[in-house]
PDB file of C-alpha atoms and ligand atoms in Angstrom:
ATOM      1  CA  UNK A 186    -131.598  40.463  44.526  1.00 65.00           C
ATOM      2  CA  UNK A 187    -134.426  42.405  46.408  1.00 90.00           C
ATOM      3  CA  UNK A 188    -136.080  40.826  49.532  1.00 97.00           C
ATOM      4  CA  UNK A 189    -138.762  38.060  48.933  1.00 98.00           C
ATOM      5  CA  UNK A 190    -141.407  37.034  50.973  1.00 98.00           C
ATOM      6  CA  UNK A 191    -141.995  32.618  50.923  1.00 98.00           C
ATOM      7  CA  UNK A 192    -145.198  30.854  52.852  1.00 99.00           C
ATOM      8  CA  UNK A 193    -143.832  27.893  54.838  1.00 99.00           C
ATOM      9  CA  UNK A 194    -145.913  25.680  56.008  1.00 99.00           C
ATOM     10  CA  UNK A 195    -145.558  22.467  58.877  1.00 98.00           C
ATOM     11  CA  UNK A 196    -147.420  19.930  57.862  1.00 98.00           C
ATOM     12  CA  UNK A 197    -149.269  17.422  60.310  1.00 98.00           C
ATOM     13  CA  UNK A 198    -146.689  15.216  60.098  1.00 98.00           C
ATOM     14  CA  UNK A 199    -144.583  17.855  61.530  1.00 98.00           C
ATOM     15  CA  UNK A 200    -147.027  18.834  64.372  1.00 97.00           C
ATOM     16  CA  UNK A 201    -147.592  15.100  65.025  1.00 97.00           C
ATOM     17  CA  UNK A 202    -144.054  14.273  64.908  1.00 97.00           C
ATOM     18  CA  UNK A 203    -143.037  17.462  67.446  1.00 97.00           C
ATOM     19  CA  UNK A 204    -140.633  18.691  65.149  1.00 98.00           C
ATOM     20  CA  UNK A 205    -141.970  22.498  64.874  1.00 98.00           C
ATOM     21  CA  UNK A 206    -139.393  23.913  67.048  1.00 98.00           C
ATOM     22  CA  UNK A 207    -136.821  21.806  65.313  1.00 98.00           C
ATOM     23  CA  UNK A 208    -137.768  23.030  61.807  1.00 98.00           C
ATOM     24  CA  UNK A 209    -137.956  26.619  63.401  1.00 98.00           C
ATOM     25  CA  UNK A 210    -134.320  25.913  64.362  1.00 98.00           C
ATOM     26  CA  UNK A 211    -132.988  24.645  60.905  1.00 98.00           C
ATOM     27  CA  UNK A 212    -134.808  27.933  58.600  1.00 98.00           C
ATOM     28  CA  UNK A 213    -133.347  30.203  61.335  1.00 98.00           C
ATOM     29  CA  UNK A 214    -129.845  29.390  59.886  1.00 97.00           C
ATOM     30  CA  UNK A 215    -131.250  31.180  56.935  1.00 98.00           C
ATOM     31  CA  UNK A 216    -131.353  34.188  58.898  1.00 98.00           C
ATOM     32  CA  UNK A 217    -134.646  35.312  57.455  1.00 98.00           C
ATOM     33  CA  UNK A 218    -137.218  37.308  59.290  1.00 98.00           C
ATOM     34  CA  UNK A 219    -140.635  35.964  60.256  1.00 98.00           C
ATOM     35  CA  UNK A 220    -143.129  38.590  59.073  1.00 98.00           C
ATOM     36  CA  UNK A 221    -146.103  35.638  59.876  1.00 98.00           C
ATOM     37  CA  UNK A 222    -146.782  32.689  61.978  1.00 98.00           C
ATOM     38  CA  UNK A 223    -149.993  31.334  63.229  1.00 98.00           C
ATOM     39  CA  UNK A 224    -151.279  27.832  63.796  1.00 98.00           C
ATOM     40  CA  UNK A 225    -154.595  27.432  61.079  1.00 98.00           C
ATOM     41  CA  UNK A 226    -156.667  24.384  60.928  1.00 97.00           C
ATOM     42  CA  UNK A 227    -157.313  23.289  57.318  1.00 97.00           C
ATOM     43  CA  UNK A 228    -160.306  22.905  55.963  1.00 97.00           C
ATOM     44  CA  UNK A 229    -161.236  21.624  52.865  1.00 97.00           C
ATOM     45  CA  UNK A 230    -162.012  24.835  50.620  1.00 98.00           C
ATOM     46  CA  UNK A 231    -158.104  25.919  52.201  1.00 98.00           C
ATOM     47  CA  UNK A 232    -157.240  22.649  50.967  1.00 98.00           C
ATOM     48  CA  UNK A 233    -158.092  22.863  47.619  1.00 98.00           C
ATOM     49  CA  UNK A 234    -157.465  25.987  46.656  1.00 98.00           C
ATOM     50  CA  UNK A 235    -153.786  25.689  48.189  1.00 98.00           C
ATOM     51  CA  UNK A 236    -153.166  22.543  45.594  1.00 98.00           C
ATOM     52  CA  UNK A 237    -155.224  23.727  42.785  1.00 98.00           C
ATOM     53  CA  UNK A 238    -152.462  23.119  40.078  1.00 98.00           C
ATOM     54  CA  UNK A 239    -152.831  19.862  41.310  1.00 98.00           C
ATOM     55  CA  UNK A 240    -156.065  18.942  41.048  1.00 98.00           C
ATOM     56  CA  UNK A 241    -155.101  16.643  37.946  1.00 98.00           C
ATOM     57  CA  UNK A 242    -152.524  14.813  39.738  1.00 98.00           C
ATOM     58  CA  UNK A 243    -153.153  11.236  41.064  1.00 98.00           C
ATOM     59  CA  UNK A 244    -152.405  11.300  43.975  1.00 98.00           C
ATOM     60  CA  UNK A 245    -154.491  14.939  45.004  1.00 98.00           C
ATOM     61  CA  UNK A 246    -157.118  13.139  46.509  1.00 98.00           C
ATOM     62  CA  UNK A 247    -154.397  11.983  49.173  1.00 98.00           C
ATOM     63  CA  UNK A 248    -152.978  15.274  49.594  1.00 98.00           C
ATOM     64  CA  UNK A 249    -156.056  16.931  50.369  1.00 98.00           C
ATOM     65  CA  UNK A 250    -156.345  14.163  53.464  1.00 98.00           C
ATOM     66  CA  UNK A 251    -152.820  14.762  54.172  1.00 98.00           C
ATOM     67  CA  UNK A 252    -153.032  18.343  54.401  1.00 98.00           C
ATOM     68  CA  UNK A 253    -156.098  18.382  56.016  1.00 98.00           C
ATOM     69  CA  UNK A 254    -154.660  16.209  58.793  1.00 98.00           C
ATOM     70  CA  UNK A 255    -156.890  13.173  58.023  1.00 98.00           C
ATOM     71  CA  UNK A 256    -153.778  11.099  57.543  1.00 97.00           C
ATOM     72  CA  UNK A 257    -152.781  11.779  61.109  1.00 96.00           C
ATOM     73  CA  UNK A 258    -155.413  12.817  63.048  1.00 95.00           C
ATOM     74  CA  UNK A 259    -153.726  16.267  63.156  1.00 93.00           C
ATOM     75  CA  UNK A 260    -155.562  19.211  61.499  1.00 88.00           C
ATOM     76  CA  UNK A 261    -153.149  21.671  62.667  1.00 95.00           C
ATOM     77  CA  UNK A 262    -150.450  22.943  60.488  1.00 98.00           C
ATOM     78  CA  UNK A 263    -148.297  26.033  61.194  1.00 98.00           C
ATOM     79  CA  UNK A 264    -147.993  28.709  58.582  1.00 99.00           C
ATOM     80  CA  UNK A 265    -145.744  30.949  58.149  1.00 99.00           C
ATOM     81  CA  UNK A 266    -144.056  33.515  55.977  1.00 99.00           C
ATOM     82  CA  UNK A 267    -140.156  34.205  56.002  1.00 99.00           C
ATOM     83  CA  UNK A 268    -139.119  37.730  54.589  1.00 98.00           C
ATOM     84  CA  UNK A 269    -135.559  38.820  52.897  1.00 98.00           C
ATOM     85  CA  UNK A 270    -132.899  38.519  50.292  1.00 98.00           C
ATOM     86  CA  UNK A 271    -133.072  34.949  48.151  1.00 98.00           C
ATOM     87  CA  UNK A 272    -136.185  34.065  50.585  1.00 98.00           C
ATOM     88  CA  UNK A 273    -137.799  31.160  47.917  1.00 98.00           C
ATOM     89  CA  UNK A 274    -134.270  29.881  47.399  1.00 98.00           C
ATOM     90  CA  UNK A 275    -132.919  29.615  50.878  1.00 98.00           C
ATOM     91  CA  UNK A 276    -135.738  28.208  52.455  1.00 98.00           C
ATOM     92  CA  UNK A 277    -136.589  24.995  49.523  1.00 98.00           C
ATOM     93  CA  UNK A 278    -132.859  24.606  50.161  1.00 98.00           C
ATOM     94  CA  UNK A 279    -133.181  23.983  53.449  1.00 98.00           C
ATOM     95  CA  UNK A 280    -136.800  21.924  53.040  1.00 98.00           C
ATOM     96  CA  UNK A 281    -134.819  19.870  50.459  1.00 98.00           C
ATOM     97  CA  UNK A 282    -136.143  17.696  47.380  1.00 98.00           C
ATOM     98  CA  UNK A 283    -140.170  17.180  47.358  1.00 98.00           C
ATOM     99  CA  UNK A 284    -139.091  13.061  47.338  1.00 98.00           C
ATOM    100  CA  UNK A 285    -137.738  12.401  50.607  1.00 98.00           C
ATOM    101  CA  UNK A 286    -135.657   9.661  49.192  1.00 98.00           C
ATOM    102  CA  UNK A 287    -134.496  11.840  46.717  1.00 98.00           C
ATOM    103  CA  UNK A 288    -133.965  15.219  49.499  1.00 98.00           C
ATOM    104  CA  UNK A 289    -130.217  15.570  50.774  1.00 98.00           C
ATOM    105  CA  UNK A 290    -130.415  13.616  53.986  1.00 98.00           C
ATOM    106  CA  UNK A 291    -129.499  16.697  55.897  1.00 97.00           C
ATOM    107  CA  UNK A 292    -132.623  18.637  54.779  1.00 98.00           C
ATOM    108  CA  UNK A 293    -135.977  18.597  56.765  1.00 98.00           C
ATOM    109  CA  UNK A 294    -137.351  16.364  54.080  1.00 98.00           C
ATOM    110  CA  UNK A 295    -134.655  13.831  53.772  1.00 98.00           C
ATOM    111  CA  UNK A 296    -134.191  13.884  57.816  1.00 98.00           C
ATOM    112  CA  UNK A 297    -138.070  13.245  58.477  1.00 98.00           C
ATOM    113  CA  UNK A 298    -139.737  12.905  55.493  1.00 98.00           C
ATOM    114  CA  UNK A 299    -141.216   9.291  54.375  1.00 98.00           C
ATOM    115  CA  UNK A 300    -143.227   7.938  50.946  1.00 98.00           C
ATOM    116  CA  UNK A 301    -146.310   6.361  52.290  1.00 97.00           C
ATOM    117  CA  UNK A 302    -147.595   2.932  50.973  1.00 97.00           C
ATOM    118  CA  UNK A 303    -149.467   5.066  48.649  1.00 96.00           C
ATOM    119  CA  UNK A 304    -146.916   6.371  47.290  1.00 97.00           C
ATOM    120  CA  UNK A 305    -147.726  10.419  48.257  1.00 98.00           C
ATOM    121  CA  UNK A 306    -144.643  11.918  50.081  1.00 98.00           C
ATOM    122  CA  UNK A 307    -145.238  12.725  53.560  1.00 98.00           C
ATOM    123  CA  UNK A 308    -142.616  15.234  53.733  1.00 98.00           C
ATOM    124  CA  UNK A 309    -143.102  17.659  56.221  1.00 98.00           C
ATOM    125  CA  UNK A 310    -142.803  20.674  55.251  1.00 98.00           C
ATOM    126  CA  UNK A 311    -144.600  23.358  52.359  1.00 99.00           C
ATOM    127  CA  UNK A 312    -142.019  25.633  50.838  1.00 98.00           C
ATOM    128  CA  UNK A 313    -143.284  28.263  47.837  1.00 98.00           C
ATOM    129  CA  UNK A 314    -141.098  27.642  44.810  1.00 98.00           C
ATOM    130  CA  UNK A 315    -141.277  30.963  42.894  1.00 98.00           C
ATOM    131  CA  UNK A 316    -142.301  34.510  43.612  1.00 98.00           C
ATOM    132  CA  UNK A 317    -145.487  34.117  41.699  1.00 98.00           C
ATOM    133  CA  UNK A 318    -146.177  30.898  43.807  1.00 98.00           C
ATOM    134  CA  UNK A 319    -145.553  32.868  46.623  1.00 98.00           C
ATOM    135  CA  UNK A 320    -147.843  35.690  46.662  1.00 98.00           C
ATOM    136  CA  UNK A 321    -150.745  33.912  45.631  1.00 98.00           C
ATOM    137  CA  UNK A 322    -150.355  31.574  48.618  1.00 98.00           C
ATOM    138  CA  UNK A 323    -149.599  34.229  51.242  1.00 98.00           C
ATOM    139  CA  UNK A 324    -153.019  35.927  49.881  1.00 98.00           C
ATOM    140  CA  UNK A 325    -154.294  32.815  50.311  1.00 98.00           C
ATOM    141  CA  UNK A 326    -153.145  31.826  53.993  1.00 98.00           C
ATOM    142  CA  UNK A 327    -152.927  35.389  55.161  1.00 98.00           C
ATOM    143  CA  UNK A 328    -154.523  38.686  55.676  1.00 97.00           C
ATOM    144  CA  UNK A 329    -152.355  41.972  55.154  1.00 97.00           C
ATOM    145  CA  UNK A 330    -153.388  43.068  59.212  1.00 96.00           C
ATOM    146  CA  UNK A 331    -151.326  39.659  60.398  1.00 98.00           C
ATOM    147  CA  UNK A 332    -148.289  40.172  58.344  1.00 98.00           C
ATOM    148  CA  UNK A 333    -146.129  42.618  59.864  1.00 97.00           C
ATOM    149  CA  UNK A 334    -144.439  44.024  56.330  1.00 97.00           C
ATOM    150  CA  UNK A 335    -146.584  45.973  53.328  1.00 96.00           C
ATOM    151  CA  UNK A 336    -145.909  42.972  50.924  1.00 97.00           C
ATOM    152  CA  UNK A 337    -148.960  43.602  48.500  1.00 97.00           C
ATOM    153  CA  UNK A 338    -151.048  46.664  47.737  1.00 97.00           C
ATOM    154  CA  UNK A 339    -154.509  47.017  49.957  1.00 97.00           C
ATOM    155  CA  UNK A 340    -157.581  48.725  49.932  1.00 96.00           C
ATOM    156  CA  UNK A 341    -159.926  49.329  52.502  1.00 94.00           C
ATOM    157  CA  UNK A 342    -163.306  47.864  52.639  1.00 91.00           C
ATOM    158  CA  UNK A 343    -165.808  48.642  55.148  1.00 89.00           C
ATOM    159  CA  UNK A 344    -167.781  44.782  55.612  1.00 85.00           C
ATOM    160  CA  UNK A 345    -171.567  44.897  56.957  1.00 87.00           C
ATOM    161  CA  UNK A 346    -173.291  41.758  56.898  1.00 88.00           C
ATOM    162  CA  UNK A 347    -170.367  39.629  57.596  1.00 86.00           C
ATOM    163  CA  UNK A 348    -170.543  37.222  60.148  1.00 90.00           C
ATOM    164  CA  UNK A 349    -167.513  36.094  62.400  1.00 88.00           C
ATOM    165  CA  UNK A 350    -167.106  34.244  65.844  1.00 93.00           C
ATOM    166  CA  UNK A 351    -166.439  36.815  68.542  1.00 90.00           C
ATOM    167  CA  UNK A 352    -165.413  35.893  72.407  1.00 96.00           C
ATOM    168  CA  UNK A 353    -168.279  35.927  74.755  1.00 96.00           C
TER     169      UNK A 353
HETATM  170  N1  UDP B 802    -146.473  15.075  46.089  1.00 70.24           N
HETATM  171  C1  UDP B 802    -146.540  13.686  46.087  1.00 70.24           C
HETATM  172  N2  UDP B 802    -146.087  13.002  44.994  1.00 70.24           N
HETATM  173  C2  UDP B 802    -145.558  13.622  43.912  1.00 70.24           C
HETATM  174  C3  UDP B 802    -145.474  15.024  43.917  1.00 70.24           C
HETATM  175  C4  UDP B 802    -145.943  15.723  45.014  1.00 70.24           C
HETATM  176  O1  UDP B 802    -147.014  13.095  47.056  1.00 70.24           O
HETATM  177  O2  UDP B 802    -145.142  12.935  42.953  1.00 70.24           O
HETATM  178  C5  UDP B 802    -146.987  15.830  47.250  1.00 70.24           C
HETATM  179  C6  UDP B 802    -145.885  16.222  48.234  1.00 70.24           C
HETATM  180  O3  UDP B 802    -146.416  16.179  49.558  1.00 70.24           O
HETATM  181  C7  UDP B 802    -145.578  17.651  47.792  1.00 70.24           C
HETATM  182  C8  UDP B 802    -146.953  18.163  47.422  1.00 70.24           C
HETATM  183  O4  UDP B 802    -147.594  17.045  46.802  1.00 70.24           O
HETATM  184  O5  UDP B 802    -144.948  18.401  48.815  1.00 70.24           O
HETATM  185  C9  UDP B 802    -146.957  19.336  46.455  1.00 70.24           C
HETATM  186  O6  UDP B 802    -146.255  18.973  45.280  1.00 70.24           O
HETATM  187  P1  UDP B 802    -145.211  19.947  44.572  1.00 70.24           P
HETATM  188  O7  UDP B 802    -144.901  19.377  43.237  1.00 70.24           O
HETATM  189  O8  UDP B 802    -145.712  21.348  44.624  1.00 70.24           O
HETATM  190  O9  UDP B 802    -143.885  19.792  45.485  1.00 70.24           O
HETATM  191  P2  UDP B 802    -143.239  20.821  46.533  1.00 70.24           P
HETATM  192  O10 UDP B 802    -143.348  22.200  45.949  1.00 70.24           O
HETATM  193  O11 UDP B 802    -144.010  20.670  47.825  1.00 70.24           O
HETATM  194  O12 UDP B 802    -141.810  20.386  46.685  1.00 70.24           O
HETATM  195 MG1   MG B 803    -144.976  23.209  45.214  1.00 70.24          MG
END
């Protein structure tokens, strides 16, 4: 098996709860490399494009707060993207079942993870589940100049009228 790439991300729950460093700790046993990490603040466009296969689902409406951090007054989530053989694999195994009743009590999910009166899983942690998956949420969540491997091809485009917050 050649090396994959997976997008990670800490939910809100995770920030909220302090558990980053913790989680850090449990996919280093992986012994993956970090090619990624930054802390983003989700908006809603993120939001939805991140959980479009969902859109249908009854309980997206929920997500979107959840991710979003309007479930915990949180709109930080970490993001980040682990690099090498079995990547997808050894990092959901370590995330454990999407249910957090259902997730093997010594995953993240099934150590932290709850099912909200709602019924939407607060489980911590985003893991990509296939290589498809995968690259079409790193594109999504990252640019190729703040990943630190060649993962996808590039091109170079020269931008003009775009507008971006600068320091002072
Ligand atoms: N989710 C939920 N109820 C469900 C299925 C999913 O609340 O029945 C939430 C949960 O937070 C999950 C996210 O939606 O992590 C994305 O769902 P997906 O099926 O992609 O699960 P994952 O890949 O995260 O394990
Ligand atoms: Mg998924």
């Amino acid at each position: 098996m050649t090396n994959q790439a997976t997008l990670v991300i800490i939910k809100p729950d995770g920030l909220k709860k302090s558990l980053t460093g913790n989680i850090l700790s449990r996919l280093s046993e992986t012994k993956l490399k970090i090619i990624g990490a930054k802390i983003v603040k989700v908006n809603e466009h993120l939001a939805q494009q991140h959980y479009q296969h969902l859109r249908d689902k009854p309980f997206y409406p929920e997500l979107i707060k959840y991710i979003t951090g309007k479930l915990h007054g949180e709109n930080r989530v970490m993001a980040l993207i682990y690099f090498g053989k079995d990547a997808i694999t050894k990092v959901r195994q370590i995330s454990g079942a999407t249910n957090p009743e259902e997730a093997d009590p010594v995953s993240v999910r099934g150590a932290y993870g709850r099912i909200l009166t709602t019924g939407l899983y607060e489980n911590v942690v985003h893991a990509s589940s296939d290589p498809s998956e995968a690259q079409r949420e790193i594109k999504l969540w990252f640019g190729p100049e703040e990943i630190t491997v060649d993962l996808y091809p590039v091109k170079v485009a020269t931008l003009r009228s775009f507008k971006r917050k600068v320091w002072k």
